[in-house]
Short mmCIF file of the C-alpha atoms (twelve columns), coordinates in Angstrom:
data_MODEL
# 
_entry.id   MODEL 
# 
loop_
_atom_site.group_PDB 
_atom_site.id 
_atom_site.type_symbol 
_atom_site.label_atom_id 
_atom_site.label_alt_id 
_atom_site.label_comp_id 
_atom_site.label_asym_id 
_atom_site.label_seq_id 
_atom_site.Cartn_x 
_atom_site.Cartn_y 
_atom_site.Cartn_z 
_atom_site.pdbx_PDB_model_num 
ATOM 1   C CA . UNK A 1   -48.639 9.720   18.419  1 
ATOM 2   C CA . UNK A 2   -49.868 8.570   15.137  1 
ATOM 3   C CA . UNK A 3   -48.303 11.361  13.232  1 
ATOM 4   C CA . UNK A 4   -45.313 9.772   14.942  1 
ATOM 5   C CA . UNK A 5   -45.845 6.064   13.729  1 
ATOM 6   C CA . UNK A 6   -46.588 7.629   10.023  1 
ATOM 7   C CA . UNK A 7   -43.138 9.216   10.020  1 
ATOM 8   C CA . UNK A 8   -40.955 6.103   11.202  1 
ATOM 9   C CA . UNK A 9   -42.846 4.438   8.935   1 
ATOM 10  C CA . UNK A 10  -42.078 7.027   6.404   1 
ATOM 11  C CA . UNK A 11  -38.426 6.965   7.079   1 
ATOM 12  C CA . UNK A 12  -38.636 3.136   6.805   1 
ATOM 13  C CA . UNK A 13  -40.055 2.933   3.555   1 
ATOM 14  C CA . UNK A 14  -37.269 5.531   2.106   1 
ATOM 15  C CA . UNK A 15  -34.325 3.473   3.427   1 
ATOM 16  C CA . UNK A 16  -35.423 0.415   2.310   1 
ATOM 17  C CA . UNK A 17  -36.530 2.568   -1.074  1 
ATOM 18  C CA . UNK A 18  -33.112 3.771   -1.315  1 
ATOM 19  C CA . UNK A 19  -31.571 0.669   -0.872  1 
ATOM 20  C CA . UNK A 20  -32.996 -0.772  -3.524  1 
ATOM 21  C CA . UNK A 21  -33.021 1.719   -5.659  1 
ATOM 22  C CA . UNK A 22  -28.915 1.375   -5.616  1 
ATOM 23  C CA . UNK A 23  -28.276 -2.081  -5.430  1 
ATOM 24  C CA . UNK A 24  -24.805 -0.928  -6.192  1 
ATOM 25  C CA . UNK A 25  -23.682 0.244   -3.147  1 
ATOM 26  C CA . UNK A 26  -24.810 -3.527  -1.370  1 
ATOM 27  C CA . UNK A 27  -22.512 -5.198  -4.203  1 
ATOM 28  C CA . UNK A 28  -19.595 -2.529  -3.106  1 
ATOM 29  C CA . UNK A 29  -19.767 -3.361  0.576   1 
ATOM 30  C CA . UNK A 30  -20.099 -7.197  -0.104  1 
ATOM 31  C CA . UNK A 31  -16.896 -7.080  -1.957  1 
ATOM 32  C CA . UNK A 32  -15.058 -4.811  0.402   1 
ATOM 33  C CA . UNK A 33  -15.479 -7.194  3.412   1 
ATOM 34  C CA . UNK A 34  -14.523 -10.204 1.009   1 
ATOM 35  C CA . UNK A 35  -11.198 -8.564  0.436   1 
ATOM 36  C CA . UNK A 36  -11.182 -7.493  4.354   1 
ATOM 37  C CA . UNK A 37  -11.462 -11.216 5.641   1 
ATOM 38  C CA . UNK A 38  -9.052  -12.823 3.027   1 
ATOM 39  C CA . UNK A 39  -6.451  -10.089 2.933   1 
ATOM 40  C CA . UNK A 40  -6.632  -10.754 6.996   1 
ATOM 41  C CA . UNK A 41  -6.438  -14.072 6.817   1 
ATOM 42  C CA . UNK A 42  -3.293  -14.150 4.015   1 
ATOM 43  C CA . UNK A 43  -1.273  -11.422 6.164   1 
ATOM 44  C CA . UNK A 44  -1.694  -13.585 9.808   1 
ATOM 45  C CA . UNK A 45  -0.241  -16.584 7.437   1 
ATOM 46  C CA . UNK A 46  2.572   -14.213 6.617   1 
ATOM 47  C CA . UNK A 47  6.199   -13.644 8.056   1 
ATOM 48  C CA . UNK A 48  8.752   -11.396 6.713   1 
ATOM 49  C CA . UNK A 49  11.793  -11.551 7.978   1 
ATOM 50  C CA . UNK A 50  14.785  -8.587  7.502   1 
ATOM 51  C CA . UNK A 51  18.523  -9.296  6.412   1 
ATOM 52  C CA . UNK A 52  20.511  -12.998 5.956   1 
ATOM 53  C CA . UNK A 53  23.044  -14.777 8.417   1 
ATOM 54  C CA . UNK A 54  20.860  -13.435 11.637  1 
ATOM 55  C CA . UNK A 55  17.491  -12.519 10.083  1 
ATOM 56  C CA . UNK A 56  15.416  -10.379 12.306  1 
ATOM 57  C CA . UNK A 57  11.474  -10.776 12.156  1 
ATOM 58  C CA . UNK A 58  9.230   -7.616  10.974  1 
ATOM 59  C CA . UNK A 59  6.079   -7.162  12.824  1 
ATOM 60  C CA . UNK A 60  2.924   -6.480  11.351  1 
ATOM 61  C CA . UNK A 61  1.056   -4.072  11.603  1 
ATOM 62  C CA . UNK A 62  -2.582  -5.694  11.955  1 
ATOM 63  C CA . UNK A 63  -5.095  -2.901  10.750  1 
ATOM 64  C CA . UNK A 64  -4.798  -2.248  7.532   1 
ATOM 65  C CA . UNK A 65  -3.374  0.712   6.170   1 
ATOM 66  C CA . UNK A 66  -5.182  1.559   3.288   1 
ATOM 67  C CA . UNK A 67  -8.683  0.362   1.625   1 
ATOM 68  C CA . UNK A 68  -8.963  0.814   -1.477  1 
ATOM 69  C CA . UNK A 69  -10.793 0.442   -4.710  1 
ATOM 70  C CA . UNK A 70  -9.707  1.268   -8.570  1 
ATOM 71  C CA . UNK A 71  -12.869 1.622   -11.105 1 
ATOM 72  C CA . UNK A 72  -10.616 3.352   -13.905 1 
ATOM 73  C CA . UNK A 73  -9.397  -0.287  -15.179 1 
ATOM 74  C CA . UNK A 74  -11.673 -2.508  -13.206 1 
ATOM 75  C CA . UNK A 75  -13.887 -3.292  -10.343 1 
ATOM 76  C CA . UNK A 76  -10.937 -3.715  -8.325  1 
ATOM 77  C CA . UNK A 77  -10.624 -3.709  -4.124  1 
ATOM 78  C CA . UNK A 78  -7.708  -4.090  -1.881  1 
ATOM 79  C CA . UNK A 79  -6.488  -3.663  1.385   1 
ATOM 80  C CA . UNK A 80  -2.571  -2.729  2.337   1 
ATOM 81  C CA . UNK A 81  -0.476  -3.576  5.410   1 
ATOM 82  C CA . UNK A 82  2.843   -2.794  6.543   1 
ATOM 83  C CA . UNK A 83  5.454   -4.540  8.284   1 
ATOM 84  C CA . UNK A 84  8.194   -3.079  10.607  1 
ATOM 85  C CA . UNK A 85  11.482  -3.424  12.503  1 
ATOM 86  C CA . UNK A 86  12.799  -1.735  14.949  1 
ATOM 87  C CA . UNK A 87  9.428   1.153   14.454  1 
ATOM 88  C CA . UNK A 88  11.136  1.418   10.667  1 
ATOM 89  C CA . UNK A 89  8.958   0.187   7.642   1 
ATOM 90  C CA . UNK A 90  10.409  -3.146  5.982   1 
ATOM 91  C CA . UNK A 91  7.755   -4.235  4.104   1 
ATOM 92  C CA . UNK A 92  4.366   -3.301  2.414   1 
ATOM 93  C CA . UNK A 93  1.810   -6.026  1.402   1 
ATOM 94  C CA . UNK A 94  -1.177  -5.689  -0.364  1 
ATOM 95  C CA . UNK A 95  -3.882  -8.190  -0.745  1 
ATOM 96  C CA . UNK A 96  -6.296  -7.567  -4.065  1 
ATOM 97  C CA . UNK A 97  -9.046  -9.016  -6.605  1 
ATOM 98  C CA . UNK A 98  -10.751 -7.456  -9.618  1 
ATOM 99  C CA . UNK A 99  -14.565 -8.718  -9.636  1 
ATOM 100 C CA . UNK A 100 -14.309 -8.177  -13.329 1 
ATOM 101 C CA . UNK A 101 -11.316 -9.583  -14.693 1 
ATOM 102 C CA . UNK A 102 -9.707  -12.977 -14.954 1 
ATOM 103 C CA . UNK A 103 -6.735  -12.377 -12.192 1 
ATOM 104 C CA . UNK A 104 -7.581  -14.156 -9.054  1 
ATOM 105 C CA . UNK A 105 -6.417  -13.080 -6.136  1 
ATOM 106 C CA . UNK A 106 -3.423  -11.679 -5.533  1 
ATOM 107 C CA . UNK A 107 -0.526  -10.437 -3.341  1 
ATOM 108 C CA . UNK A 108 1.552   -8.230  -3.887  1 
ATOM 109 C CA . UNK A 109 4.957   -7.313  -1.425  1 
ATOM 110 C CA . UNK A 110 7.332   -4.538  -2.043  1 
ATOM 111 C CA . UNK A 111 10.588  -4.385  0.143   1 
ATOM 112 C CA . UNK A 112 10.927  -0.338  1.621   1 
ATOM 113 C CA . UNK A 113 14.368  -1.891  2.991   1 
ATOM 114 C CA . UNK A 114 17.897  -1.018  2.242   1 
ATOM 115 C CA . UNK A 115 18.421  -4.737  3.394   1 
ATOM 116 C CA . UNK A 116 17.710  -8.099  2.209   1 
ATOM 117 C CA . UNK A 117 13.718  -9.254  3.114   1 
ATOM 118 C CA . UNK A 118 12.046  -12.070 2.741   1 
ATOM 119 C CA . UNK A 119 8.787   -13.565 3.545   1 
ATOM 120 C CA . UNK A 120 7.258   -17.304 3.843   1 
ATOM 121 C CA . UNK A 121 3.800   -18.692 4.559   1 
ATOM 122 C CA . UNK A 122 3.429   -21.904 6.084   1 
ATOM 123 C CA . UNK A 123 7.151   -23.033 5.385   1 
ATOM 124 C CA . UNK A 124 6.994   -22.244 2.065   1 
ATOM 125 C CA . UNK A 125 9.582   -19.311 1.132   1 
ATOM 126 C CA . UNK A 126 7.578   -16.862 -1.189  1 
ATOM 127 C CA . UNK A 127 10.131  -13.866 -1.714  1 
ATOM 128 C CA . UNK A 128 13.940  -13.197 -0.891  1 
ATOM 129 C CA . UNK A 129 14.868  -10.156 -2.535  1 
ATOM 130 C CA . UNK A 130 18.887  -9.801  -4.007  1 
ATOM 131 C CA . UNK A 131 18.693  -6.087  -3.651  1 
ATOM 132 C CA . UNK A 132 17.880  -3.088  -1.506  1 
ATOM 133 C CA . UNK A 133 13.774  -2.268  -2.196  1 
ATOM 134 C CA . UNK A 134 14.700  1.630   -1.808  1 
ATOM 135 C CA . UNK A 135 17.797  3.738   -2.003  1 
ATOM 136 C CA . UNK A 136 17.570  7.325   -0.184  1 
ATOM 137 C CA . UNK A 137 18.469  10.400  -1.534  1 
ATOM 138 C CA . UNK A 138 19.524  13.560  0.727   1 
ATOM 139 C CA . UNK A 139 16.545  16.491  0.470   1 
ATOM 140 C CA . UNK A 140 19.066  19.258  -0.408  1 
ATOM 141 C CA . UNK A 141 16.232  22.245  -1.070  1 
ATOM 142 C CA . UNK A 142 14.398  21.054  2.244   1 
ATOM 143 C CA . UNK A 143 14.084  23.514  5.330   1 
ATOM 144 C CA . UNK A 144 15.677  21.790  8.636   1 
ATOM 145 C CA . UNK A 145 13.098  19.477  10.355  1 
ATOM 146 C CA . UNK A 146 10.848  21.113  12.617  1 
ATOM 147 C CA . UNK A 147 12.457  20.308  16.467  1 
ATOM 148 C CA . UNK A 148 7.777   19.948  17.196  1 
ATOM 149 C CA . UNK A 149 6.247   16.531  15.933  1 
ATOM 150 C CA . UNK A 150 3.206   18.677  14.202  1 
ATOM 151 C CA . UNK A 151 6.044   20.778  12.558  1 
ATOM 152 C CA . UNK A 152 7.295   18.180  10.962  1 
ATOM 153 C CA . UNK A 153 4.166   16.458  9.503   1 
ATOM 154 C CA . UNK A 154 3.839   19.958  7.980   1 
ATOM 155 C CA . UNK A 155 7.522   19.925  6.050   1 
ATOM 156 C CA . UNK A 156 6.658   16.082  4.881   1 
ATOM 157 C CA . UNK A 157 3.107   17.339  3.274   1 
ATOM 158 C CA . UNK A 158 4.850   20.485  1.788   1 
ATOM 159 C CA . UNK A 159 7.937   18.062  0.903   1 
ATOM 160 C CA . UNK A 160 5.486   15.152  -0.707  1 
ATOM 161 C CA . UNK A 161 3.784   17.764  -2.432  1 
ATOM 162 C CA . UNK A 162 7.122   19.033  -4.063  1 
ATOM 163 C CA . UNK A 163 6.323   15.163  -6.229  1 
ATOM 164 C CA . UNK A 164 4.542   14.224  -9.190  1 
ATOM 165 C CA . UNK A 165 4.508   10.496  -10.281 1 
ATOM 166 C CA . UNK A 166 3.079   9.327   -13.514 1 
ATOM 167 C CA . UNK A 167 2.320   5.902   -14.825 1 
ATOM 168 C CA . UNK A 168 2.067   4.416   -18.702 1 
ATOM 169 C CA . UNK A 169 -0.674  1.769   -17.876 1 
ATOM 170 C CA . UNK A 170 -1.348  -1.067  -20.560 1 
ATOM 171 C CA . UNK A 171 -3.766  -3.335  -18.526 1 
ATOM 172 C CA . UNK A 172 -6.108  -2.219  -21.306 1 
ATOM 173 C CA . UNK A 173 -4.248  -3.069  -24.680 1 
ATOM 174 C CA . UNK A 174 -2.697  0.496   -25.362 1 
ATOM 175 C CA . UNK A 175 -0.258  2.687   -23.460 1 
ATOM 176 C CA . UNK A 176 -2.174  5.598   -21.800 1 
ATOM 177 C CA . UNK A 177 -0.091  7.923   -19.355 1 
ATOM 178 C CA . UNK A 178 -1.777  8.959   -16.677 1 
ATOM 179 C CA . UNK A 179 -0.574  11.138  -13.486 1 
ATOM 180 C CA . UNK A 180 -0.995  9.351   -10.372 1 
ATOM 181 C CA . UNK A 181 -2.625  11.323  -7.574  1 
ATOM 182 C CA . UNK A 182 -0.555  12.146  -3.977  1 
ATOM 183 C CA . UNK A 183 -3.031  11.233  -1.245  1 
ATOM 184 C CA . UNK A 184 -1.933  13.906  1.006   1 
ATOM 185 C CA . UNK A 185 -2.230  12.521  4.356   1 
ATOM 186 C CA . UNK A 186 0.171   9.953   5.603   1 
ATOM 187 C CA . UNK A 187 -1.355  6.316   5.564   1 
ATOM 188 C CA . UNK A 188 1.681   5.359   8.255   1 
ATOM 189 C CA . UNK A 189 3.979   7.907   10.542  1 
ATOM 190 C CA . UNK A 190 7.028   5.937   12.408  1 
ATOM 191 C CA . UNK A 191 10.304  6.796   14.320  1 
ATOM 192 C CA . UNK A 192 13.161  4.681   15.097  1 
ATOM 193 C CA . UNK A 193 15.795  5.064   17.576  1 
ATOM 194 C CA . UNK A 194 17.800  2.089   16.334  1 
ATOM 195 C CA . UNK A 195 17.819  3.925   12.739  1 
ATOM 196 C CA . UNK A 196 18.606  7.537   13.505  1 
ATOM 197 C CA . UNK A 197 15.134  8.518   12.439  1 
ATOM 198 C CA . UNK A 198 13.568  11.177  14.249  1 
ATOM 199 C CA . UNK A 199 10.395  10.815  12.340  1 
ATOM 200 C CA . UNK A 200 9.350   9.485   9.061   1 
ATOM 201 C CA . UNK A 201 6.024   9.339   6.821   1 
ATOM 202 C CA . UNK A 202 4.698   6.816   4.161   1 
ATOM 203 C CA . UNK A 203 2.886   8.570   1.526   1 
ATOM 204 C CA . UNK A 204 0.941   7.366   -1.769  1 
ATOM 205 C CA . UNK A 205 0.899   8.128   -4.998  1 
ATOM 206 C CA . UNK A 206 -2.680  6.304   -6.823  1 
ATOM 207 C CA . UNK A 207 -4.964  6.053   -9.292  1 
ATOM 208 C CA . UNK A 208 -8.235  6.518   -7.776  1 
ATOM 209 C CA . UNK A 209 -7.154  5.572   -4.338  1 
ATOM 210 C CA . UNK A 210 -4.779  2.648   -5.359  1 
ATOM 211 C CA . UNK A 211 -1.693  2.933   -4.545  1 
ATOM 212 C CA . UNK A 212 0.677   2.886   -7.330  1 
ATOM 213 C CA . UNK A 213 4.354   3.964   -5.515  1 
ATOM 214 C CA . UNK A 214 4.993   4.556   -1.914  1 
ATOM 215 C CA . UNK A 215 7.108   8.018   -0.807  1 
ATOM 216 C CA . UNK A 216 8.959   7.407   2.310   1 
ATOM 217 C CA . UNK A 217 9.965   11.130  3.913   1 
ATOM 218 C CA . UNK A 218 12.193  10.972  6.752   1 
ATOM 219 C CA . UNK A 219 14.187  13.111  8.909   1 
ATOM 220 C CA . UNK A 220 16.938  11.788  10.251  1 
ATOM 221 C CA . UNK A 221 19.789  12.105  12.540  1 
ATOM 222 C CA . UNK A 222 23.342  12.299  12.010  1 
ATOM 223 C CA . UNK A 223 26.475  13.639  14.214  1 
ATOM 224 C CA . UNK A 224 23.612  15.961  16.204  1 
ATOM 225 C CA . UNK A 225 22.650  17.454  13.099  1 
ATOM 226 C CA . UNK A 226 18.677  16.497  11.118  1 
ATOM 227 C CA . UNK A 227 18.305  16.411  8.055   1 
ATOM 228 C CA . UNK A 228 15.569  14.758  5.063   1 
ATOM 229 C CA . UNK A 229 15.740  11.945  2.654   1 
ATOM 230 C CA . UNK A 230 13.408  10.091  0.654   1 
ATOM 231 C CA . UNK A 231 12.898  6.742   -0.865  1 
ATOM 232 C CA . UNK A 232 10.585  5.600   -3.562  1 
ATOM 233 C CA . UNK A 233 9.293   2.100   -4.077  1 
ATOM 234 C CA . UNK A 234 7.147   0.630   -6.905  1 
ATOM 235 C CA . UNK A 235 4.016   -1.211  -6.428  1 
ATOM 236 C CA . UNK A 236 3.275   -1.663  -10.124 1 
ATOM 237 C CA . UNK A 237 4.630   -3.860  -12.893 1 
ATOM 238 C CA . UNK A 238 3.923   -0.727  -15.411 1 
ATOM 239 C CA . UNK A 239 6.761   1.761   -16.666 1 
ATOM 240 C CA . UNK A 240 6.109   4.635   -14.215 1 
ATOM 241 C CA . UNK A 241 8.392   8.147   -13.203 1 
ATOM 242 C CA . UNK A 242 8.714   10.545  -10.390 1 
ATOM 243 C CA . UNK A 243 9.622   14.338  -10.533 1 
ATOM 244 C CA . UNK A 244 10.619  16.527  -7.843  1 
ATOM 245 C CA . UNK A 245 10.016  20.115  -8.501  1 
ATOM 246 C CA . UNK A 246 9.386   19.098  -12.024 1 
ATOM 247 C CA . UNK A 247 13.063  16.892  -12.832 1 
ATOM 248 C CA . UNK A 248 12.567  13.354  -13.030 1 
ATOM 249 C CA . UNK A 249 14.822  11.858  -9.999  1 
ATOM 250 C CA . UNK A 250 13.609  8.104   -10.437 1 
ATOM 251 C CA . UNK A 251 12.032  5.796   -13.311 1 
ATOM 252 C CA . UNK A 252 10.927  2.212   -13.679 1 
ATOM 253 C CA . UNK A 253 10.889  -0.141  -16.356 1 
ATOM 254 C CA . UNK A 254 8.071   -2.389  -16.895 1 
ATOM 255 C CA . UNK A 255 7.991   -5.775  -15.168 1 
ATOM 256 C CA . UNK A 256 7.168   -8.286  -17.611 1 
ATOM 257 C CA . UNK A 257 6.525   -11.297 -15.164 1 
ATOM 258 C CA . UNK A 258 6.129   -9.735  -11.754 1 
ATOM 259 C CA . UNK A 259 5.264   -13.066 -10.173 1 
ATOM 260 C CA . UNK A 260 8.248   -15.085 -11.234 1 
ATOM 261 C CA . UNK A 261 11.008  -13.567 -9.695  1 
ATOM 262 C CA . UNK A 262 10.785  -14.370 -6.158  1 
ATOM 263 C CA . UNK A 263 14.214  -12.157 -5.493  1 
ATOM 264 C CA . UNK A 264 13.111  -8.888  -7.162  1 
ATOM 265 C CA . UNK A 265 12.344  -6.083  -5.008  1 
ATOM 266 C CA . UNK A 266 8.737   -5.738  -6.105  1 
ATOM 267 C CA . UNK A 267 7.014   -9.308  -6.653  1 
ATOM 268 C CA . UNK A 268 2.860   -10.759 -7.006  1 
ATOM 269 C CA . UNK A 269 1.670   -14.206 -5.635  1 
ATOM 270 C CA . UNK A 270 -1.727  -16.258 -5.917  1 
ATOM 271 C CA . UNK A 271 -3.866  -16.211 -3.050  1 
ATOM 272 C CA . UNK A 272 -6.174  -18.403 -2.737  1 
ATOM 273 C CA . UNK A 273 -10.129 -17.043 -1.458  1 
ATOM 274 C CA . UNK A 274 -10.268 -20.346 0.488   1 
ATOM 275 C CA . UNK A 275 -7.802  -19.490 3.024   1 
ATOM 276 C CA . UNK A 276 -10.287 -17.982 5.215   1 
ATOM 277 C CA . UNK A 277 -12.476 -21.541 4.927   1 
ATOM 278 C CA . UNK A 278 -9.168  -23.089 6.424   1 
ATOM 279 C CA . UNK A 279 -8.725  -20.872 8.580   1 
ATOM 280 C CA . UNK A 280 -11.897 -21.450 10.476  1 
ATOM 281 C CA . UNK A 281 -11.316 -25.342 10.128  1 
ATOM 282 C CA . UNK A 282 -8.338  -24.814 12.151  1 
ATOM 283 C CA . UNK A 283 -9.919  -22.591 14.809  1 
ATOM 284 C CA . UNK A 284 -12.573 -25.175 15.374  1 
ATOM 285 C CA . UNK A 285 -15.683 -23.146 12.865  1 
ATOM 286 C CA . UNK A 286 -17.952 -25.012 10.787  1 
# 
């Protein structure tokens, strides 16, 4: 029994040890859950809303998609969510703050629509894009989708891997190119009746684990024959470029004031920390 006691107590004393030995890792988790609650808060105030004369409200998709974090440029953390209609992504959101530079906090939307989208908060209209947030593009040199769901999320990874991205980042001061890395897996799988897709997959291209463009694979329906597309979306101001099988099929220019025009497909907005202070005002909290 007292052999026992001496190793809990042991084990103890090398937890706590450890813990303070990497006061790091308390700092990362503290920050993570900051994001977490405002990024929560921010996309409940949220609603996006698809096309003009009869505008059809997206849902949201209330766990995040992806958590992230970006050390290359700064101690940055953020949290991604998607919006839908009719099981077909609309919309992708992404609530972020750098610890260590003079940003704030900040939201960023990207339209994955052919149609017009919009979003508001609090009756306050905060985007209304002019033009279609992605275009897609027939997969010529694609085998036919699998007819077996697992068969298919097979071809996309094959199909995403057939992509490189690349970015020219000058958040620093200089240009520096750097290749963005494909997360392989999925971060959202859909299907929509209403839009002839059979099935579809969101995938990322990042640096470090932020994501940097989105990949939409889908396979799709038409006159009883499938076939695949793709669409690419930005979600960076920076000059960036994506290859398929090594020829560039899509480029963008760098966005000098992403936050001042509300209609572009790919637009930033303050958030403001507080809103998850108001937020328990209103629901009664201390």
């Amino acid at each position: 029994m007292y052999s026992m006691i001496l190793l809990i107590a042991a084990t103890a004393y090398v937890e706590a040890d450890s813990s303070d030995r990497d006061p790091g890792a308390n700092q990362d988790t503290q920050r993570r859950a900051e994001v977490s609650r405002v990024a929560e808060a921010e996309v409940r105030l949220l609603t996006v809303t698809v096309g003009r004369d009869r505008a059809v409200t997206a849902v949201v998709r209330p766990e995040s998609l992806l958590r992230w974090s970006n050390p290359t440029v700064a101690a940055a953390y953020g949290e991604v969510f998607v919006w839908t209609v009719a099981g077909r992504p609309v919309a992708l959101g992404c609530v972020y703050h750098a610890y260590d530079r003079p940003w704030g906090w900040i939201l960023e939307l990207v339209s994955t629509s052919e149609r017009p989208v919009g979003a508001s908060a609090e009756r306050k209209t905060l985007w209304n894009t002019e033009s279609a947030g992605v275009t897609f593009k027939l997969l010529e040199d694609a085998p036919p989708p699998s007819p077996k769901p697992a068969g298919r999320l097979s071809q996309m990874r094959k199909l995403a891997g057939r992509f490189s991205a690349e970015m020219i980042d000058e958040r620093n001061g200089d240009e520096e190119k750097r290749s963005l890395r494909l997360l392989t897996h999925p971060v959202y799988r859909y299907s929509s009746d209403e839009e002839h897709v059979v099935d579809g997959s969101v995938f990322c291209f990042a640096e470090a684990t932020d994501p940097e463009i989105w990949l939409l694979l889908e396979a799709v329906e038409e006159d009883g024959a499938t076939s695949w597309r793709y669409g690419l979306a930005r979600m960076n101001g920076s000059p960036m470029q994506v290859r398929f099988d090594g020829t560039t099929v899509h480029t963008w220019d760098k966005v000098e004031k992403p936050w001042a025009n509300r209609s572009a497909p790919y637009v930033l907005c303050d958030v403001s920390p507080d809103i998850v202070k108001s937020e328990t005002k209103t629901k009664g909290g201390d």
